[in-house]
Short mmCIF file of C-alpha atoms in Angstrom, two decimals:
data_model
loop_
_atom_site.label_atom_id
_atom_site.label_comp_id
_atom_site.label_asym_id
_atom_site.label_seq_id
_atom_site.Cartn_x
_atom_site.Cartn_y
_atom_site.Cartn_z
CA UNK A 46 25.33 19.81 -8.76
CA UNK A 47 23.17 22.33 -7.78
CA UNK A 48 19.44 21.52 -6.20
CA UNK A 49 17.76 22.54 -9.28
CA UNK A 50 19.58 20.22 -11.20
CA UNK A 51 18.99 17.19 -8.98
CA UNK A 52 15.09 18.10 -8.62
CA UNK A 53 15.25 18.09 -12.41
CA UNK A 54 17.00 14.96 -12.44
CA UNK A 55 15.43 12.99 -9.62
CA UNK A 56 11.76 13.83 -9.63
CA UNK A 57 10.83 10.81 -11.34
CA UNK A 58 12.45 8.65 -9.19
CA UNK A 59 11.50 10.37 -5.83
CA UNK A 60 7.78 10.12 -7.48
CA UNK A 61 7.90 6.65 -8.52
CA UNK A 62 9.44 6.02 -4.98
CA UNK A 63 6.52 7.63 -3.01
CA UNK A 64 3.51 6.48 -5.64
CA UNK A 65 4.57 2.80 -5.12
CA UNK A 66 5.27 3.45 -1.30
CA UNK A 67 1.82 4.33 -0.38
CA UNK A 68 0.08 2.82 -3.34
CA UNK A 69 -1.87 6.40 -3.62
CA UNK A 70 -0.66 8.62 -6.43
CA UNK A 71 -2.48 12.13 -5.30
CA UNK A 72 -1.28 11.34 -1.75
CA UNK A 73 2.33 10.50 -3.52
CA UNK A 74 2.20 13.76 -4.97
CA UNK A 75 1.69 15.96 -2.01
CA UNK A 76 4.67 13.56 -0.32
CA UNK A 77 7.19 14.49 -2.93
CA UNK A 78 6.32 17.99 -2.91
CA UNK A 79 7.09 18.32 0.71
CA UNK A 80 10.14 16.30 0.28
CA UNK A 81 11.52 18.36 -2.10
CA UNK A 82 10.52 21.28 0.02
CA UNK A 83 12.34 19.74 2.98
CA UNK A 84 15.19 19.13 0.60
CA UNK A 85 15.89 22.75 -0.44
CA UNK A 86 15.86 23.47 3.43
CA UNK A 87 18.50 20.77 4.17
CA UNK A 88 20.45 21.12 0.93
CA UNK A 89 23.25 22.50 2.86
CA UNK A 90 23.94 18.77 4.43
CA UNK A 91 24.27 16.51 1.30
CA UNK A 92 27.67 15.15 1.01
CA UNK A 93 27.97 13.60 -2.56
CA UNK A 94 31.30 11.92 -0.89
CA UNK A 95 28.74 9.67 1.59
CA UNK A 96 26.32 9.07 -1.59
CA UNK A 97 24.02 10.18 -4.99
CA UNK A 98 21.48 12.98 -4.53
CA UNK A 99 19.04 10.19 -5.62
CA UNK A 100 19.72 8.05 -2.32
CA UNK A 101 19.32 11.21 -0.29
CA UNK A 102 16.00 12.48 -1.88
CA UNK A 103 14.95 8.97 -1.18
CA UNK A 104 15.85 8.80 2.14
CA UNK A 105 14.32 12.22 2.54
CA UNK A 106 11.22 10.74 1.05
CA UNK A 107 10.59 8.01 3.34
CA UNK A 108 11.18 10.31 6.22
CA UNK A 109 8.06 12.46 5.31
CA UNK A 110 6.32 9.22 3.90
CA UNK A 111 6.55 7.95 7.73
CA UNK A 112 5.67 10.99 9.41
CA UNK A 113 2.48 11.00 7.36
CA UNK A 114 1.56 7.14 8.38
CA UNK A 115 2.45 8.37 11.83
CA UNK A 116 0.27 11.59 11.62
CA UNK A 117 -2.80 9.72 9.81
CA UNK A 118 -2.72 7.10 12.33
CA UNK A 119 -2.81 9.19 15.20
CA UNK A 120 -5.55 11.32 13.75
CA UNK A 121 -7.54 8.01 12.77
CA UNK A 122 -7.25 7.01 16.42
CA UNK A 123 -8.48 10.64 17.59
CA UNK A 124 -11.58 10.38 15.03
CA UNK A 125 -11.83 6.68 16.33
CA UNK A 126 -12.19 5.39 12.80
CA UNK A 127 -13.38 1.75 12.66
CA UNK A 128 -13.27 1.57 9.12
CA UNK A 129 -9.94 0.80 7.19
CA UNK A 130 -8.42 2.99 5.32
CA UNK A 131 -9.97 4.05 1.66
CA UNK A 132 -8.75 1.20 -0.69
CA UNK A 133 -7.35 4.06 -3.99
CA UNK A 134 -7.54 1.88 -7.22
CA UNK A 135 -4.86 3.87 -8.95
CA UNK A 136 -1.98 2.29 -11.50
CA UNK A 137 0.97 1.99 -10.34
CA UNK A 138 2.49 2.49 -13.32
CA UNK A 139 0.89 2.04 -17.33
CA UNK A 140 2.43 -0.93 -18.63
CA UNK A 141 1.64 -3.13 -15.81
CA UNK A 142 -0.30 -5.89 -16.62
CA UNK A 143 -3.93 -5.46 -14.99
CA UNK A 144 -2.84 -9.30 -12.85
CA UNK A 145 0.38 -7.66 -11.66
CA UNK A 146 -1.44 -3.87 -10.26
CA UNK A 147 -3.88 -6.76 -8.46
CA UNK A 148 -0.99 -8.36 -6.93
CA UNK A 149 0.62 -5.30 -6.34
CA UNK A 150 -1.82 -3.90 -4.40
CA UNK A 151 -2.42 -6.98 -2.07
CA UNK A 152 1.64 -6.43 -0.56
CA UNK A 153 2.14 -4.15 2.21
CA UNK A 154 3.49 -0.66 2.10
CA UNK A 155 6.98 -2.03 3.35
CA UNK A 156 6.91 -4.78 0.59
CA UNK A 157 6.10 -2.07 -2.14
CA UNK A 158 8.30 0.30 -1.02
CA UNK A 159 11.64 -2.39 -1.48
CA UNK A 160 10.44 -3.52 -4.99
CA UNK A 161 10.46 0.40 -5.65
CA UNK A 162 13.67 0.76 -4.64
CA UNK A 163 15.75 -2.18 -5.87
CA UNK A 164 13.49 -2.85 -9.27
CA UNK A 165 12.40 0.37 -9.91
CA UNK A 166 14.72 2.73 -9.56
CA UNK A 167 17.32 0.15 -9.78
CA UNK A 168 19.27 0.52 -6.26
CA UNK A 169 22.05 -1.95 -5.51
CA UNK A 170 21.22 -3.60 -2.46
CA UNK A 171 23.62 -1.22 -0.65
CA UNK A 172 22.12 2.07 -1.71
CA UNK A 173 18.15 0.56 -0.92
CA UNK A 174 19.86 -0.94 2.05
CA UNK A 175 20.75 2.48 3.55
CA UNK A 176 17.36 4.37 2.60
CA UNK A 177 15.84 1.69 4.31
CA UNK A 178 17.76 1.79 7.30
CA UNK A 179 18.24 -1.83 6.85
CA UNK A 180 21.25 -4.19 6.07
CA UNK A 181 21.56 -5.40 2.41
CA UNK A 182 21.18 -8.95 3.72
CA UNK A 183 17.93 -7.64 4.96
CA UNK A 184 17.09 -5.81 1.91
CA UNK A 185 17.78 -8.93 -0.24
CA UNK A 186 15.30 -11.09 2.16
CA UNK A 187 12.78 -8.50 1.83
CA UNK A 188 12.77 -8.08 -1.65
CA UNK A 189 12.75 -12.13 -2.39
CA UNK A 190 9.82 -11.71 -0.05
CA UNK A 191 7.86 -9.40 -1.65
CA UNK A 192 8.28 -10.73 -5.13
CA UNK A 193 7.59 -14.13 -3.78
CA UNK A 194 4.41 -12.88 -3.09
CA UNK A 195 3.60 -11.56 -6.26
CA UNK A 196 4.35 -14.88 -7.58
CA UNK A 197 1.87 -16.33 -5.46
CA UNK A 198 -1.04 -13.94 -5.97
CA UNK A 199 -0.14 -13.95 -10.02
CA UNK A 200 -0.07 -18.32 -9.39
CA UNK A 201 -3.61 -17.83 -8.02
CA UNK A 202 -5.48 -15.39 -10.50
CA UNK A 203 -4.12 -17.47 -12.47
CA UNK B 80 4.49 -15.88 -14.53
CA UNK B 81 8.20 -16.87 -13.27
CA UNK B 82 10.11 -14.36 -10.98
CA UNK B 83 12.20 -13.71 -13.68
CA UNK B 84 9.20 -12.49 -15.75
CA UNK B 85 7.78 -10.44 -12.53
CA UNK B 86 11.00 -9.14 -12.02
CA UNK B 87 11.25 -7.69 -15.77
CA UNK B 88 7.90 -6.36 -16.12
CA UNK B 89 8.24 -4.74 -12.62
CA UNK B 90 11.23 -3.19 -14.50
CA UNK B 91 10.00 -2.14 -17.39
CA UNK B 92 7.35 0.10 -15.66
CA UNK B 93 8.14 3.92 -15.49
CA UNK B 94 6.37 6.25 -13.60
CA UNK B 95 6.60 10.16 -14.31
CA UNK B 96 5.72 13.02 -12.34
CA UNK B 97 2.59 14.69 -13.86
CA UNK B 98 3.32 18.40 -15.17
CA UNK B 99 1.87 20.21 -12.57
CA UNK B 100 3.87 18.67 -9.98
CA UNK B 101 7.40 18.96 -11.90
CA UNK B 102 6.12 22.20 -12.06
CA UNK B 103 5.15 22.73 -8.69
CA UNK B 104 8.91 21.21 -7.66
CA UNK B 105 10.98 23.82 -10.46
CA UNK B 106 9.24 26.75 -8.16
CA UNK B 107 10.43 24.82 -5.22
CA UNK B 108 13.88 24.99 -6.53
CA UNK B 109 13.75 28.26 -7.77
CA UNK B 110 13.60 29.59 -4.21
CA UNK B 111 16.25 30.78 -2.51
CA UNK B 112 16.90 27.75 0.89
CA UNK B 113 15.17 29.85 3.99
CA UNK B 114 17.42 30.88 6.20
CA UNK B 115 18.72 28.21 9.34
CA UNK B 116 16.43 28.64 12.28
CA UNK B 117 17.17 27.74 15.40
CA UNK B 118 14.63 24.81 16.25
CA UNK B 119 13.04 23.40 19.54
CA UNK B 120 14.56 20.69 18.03
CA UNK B 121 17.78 21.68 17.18
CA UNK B 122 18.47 23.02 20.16
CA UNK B 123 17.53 19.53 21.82
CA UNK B 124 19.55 17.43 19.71
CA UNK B 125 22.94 20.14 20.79
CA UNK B 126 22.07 21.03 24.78
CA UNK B 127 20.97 17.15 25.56
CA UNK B 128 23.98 15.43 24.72
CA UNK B 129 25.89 18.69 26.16
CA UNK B 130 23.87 18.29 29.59
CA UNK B 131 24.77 14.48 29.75
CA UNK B 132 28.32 14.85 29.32
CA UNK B 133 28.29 17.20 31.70
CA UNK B 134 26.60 15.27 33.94
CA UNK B 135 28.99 12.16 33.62
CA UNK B 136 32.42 14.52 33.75
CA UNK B 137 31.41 15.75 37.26
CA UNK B 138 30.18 12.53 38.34
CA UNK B 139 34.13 11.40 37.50
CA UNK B 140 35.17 14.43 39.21
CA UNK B 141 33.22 14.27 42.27
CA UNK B 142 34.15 10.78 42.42
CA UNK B 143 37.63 10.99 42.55
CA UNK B 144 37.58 13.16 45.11
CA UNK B 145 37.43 11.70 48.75
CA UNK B 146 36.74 14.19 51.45
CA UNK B 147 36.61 13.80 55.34
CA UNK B 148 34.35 11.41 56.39
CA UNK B 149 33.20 11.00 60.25
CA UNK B 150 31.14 8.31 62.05
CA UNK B 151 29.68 8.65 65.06
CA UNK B 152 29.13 6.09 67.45
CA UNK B 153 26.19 6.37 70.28
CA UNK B 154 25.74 8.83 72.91
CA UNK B 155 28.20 10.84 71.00
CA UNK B 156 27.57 14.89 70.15
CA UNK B 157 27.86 15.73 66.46
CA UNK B 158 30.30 17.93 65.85
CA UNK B 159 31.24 19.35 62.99
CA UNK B 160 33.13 17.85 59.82
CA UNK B 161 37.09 17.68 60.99
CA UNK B 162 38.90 20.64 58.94
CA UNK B 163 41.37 19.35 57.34
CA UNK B 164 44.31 20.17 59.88
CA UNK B 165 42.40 18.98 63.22
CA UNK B 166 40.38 16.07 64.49
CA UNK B 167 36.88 16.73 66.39
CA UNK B 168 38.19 16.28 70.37
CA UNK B 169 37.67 13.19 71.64
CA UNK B 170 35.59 13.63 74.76
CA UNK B 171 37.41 14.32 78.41
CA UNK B 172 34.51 12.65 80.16
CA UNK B 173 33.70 9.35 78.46
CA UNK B 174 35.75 6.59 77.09
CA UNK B 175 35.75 5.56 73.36
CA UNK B 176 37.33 4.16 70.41
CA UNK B 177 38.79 6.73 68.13
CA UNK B 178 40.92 6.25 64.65
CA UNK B 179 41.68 8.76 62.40
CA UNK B 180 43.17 8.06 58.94
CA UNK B 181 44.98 10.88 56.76
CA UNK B 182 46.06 10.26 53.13
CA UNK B 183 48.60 12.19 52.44
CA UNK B 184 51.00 13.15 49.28
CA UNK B 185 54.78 13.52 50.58
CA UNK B 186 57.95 14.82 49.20
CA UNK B 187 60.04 11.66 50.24
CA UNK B 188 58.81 8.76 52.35
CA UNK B 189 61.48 7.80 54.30
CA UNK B 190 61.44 10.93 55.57
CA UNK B 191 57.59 11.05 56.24
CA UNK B 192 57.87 8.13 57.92
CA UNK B 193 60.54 9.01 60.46
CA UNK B 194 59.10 12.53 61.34
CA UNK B 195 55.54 10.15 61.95
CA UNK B 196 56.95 8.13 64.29
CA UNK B 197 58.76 11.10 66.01
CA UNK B 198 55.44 13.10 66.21
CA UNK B 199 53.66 9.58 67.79
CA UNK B 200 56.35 9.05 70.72
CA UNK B 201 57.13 12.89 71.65
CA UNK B 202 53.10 12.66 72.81
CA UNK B 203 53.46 9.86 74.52
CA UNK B 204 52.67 7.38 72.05
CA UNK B 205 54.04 4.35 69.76
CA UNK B 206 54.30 3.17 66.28
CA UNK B 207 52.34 -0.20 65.71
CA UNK B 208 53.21 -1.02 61.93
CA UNK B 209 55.00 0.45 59.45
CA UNK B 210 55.42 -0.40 55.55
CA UNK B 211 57.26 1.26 53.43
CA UNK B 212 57.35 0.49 49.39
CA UNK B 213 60.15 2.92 47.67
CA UNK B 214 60.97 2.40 43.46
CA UNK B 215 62.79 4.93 41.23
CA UNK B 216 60.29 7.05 41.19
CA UNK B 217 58.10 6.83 43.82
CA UNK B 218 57.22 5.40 46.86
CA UNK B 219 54.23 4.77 49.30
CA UNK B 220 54.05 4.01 53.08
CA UNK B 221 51.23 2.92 55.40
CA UNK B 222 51.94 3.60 59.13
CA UNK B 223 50.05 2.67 62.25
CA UNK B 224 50.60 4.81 65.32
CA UNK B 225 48.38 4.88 68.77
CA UNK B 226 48.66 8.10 70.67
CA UNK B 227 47.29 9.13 73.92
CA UNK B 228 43.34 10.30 72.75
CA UNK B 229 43.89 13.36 74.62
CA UNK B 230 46.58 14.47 72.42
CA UNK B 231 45.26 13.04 69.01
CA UNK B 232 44.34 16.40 67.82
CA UNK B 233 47.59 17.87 68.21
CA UNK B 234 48.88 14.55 66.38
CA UNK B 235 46.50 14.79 63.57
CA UNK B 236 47.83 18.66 63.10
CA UNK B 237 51.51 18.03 63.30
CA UNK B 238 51.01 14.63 61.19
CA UNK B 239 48.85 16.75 58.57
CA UNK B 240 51.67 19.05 58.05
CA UNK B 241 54.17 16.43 56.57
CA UNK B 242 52.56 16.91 52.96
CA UNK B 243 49.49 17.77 51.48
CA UNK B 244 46.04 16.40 52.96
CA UNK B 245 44.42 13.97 49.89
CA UNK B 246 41.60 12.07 52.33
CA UNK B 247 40.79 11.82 55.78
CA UNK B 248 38.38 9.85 57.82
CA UNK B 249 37.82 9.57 61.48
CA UNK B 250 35.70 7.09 63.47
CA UNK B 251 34.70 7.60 66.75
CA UNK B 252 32.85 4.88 69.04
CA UNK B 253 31.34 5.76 72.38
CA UNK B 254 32.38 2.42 75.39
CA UNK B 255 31.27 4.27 78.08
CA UNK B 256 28.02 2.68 77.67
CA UNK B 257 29.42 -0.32 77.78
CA UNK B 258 31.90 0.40 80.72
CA UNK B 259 29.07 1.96 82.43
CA UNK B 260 26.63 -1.50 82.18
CA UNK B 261 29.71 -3.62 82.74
CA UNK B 262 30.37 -1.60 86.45
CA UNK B 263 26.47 -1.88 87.44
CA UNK B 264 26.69 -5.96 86.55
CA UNK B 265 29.85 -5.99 88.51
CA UNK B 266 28.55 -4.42 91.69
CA UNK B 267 25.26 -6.71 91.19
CA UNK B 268 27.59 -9.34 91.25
CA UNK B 269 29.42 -8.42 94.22
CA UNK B 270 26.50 -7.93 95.93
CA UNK B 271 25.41 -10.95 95.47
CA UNK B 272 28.79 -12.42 96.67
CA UNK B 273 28.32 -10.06 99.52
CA UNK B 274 25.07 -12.08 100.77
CA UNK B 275 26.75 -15.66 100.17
CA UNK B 276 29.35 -15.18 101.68
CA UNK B 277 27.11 -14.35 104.78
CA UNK B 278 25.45 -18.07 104.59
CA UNK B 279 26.70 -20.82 106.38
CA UNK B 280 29.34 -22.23 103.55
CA UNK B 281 28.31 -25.08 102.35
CA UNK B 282 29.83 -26.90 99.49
CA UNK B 283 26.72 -25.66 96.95
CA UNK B 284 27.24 -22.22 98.61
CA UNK B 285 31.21 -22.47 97.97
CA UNK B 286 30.50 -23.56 94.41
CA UNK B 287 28.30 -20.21 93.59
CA UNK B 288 30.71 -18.46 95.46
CA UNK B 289 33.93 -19.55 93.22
CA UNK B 290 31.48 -19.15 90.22
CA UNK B 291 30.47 -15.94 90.65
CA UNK B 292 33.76 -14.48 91.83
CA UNK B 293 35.50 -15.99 88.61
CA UNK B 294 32.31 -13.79 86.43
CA UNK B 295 33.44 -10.44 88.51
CA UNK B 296 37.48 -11.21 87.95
CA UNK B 297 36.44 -11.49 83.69
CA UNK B 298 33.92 -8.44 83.66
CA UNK B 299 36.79 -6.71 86.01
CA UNK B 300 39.51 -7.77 83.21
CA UNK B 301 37.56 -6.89 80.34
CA UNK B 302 36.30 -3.58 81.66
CA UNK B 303 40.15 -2.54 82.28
CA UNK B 304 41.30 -3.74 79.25
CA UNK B 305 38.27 -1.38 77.40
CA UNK B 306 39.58 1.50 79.52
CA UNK B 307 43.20 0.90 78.36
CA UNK B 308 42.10 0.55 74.44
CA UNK B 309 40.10 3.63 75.37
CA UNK B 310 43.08 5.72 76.65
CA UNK B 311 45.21 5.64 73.25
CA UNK B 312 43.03 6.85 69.24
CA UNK B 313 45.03 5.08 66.08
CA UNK B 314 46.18 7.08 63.90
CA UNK B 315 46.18 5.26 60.55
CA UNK B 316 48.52 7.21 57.95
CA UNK B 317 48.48 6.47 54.31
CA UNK B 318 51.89 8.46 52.62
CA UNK B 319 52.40 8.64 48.77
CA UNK B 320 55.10 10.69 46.77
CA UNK B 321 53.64 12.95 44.24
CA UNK B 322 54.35 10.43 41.42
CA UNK B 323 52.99 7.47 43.14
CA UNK B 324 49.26 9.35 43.99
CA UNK B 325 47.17 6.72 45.97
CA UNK B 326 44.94 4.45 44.82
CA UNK B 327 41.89 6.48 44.33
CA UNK B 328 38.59 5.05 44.75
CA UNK B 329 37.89 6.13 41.29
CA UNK B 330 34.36 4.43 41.27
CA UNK B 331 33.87 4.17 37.37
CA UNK B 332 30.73 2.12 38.37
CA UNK B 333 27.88 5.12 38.91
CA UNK B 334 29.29 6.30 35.52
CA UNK B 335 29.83 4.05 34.19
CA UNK B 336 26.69 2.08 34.39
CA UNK B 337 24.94 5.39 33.38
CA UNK B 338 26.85 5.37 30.30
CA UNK B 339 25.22 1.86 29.97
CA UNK B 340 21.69 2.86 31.10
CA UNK B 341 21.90 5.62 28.61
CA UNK B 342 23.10 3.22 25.72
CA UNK B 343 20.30 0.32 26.95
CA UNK B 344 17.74 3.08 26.56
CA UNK B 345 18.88 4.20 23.04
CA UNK B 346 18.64 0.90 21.75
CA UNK B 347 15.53 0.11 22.94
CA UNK B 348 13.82 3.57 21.72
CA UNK B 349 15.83 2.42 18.27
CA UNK B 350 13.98 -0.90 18.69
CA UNK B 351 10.94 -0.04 19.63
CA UNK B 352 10.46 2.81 16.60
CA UNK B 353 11.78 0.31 14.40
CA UNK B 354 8.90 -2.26 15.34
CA UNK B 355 6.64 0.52 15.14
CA UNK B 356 7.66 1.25 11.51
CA UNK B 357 7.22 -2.10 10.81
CA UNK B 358 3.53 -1.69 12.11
CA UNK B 359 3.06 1.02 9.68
CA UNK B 360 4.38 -0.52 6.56
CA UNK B 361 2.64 -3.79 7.34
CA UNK B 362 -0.56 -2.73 6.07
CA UNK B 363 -1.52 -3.19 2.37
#
């Protein structure tokens, strides 16, 4: 497979990945075109023996998701920002229910980011598992987590 | 809503790339991959791991070697590291405790051993222990001999020249200190004995008298015995075939527990940046 063809293929999914991540979609954007760009650059390491291009863009594009938190926060503490970050009331995705966006929103980037990757784009606990640097016992936990707390913020707009 | 109902809506959801970025990615793709540079940080990730296993390879090396070591007692001149075929000279003037130790790597023991003990009595000296340990295919010895100090530099040369040189140690320890405070207390003494002895001998008189002269007779017997101890070095030898090879005082331990250190300190820096990712993603 040549990198065109698994841009082509994966976009969505690295997109998807990134806009649920951070909960921004222009900031998701700007992520997936540097991962891509950072992609083409590394091409030369994928090994589809050790996994899919889609678990390597992925793990590409929490990489550059995590240097951005990690270069925002250290420019927020050398502006000395009191205020919290910019709350972006974007969908996540267009046939979410209005409730579920709301309860989306409330979970944390981490929380979002393993409902991406195991409901999403549909990663065995394995795959997510190994984007996330995690084990897949972890993963699991994480995820019933996460949608535990959906249940509970959908239970009380309820 | 049930989980199974969050979990199938969540599903359902699809989110696409808007045009301009698939478009923006297809020019991405269309370029040719830049050529590999060679990074501040690719260089780091090759030359650090290269520097520490350097570092820990001559650490083993340099710690499997053991060279000539020398201790100095008081009062004594430094001289200057023992080349390997010679001892530093004992001194002609002063009396002291000297013991030199050579490892050495043989062709056969028994042999070693014999031409030791030959070398020890043609200068006037004597074997104290021997023990030999012979198999199939090799053999060790350790052998004990005291030689005159005056001649325990031509011992250490001849002995030296039995097989090849692997360690060596010496130890010197200055008595004439000792020797020296032990005469001034005796003549004290004797002076004292002097002036009793001059008194009208009473029985309390007699009794400091047989005290004191039984203190002289001890510091005399100890100070002679020093001066005989004094008049003969040991020569400790420590033979091994070629097979055999001593026991080196491989200390793994320095290493060893940098190997740990280094390990302890990756984890942590693993740990730590993991907690600090959690930090990150912890916020809504």
């Amino acid at each position: 497979m040549s990198f065109a063809e698994a841009a082509e293929q994966h976009l969505d999914d690295v997109y998807g990945y990134l806009a649920w991540f951070t909960g921004d979609r222009g900031l998701a954007e700007e992520l997936t075109a540097e991962t891509f760009e950072r992609a083409l650059r590394l091409w030369h390491r994928f090994d589809p023996r050790r996994g899919s291009a889609r678990t390597w863009l992925c793990q590409l594009a929490r990489t550059v998701a995590l240097d951005h938190f990690r270069s925002e926060r250290r420019r927020s503490r050398r502006e000395q920002l009191a205020a919290s970050a910019e709350r972006i009331e974007e969908r996540f995705a267009d046939s979410l229910s209005p409730e579920l966006e709301e309860a989306l929103r409330e979970l944390t980037a981490g929380e979002r980011e393993v409902i991406a990757l195991r409901v999403l784009l549909d990663l065995d606990a394995g795959t997510a598992a190994r984007v996330l640097g995690i084990t897949p016992t972890n993963c699991t936990t994480r995820l019933n987590r996460a949608l535990r707390k959906l249940e509970e913020a959908l239970h009380v707009a309820a | 809503m049930s989980p199974r109902d969050i979990r199938a809506e969540l599903s359902s959801a699809r989110v696409e790339a808007p045009p301009e970025l698939r478009a923006r990615v297809r020019l991405i793709a269309a370029q040719a991959p830049p050529p590999r540079r060679l990074t501040r940080r690719r260089l780091t990730l090759v030359l650090v791991p290269v520097a520490a296993a350097a570092v820990v390879a001559a650490a083993v090396v340099l710690s499997t070697r053991s060279g000539p070591q020398v201790r100095h007692g008081e009062a004594l001149s430094t001289g200057a590291i023992a080349p390997k075929a010679a001892a530093v000279a004992p001194s002609p003037t002063r009396a002291q405790h000297y013991e030199a130790t050579l490892r050495l790597q043989v062709r056969a023991i028994a042999a070693a051993v014999s031409s030791a003990q030959r070398i020890a009595t043609s200068l006037g000296g004597y074997p104290v222990s021997v023990h030999v340990a012979t198999g199939p295919k090799a053999g060790t010895a350790d052998v004990v001999l005291r030689v005159p100090r005056a001649h325990v530099q031509s011992a250490v040369a001849q002995l030296s020249r039995l097989g090849t040189v692997v360690g060596e140690r010496l130890d010197i320890q200055d008595l004439q200190a000792g020797l020296n405070a032990s005469d001034r207390t005796i003549a004290r003494l004797q002076k004292q004995l002097a002036a009793l002895r001059a008194q009208p001998q009473t029985d309390a008189v007699k009794r400091q008298i047989a005290v004191l002269t039984q203190r002289v007779v001890t510091l005399q017997r100890e100070h002679a015995s020093t001066l005989r101890r004094a008049h003969f070095a040991t020569v400790r030898l420590s033979l091994a075939t070629v097979a055999a090879k001593h026991h080196r005082h491989l200390n793994v331990w320095p290493w060893l527990g940098g190997a740990a250190a280094m390990l302890v300190l990756v984890l942590a820096w693993r740990a730590v940046r993991r907690l600090r990712e959690n930090a990150l993603l912890s916020r809504p």
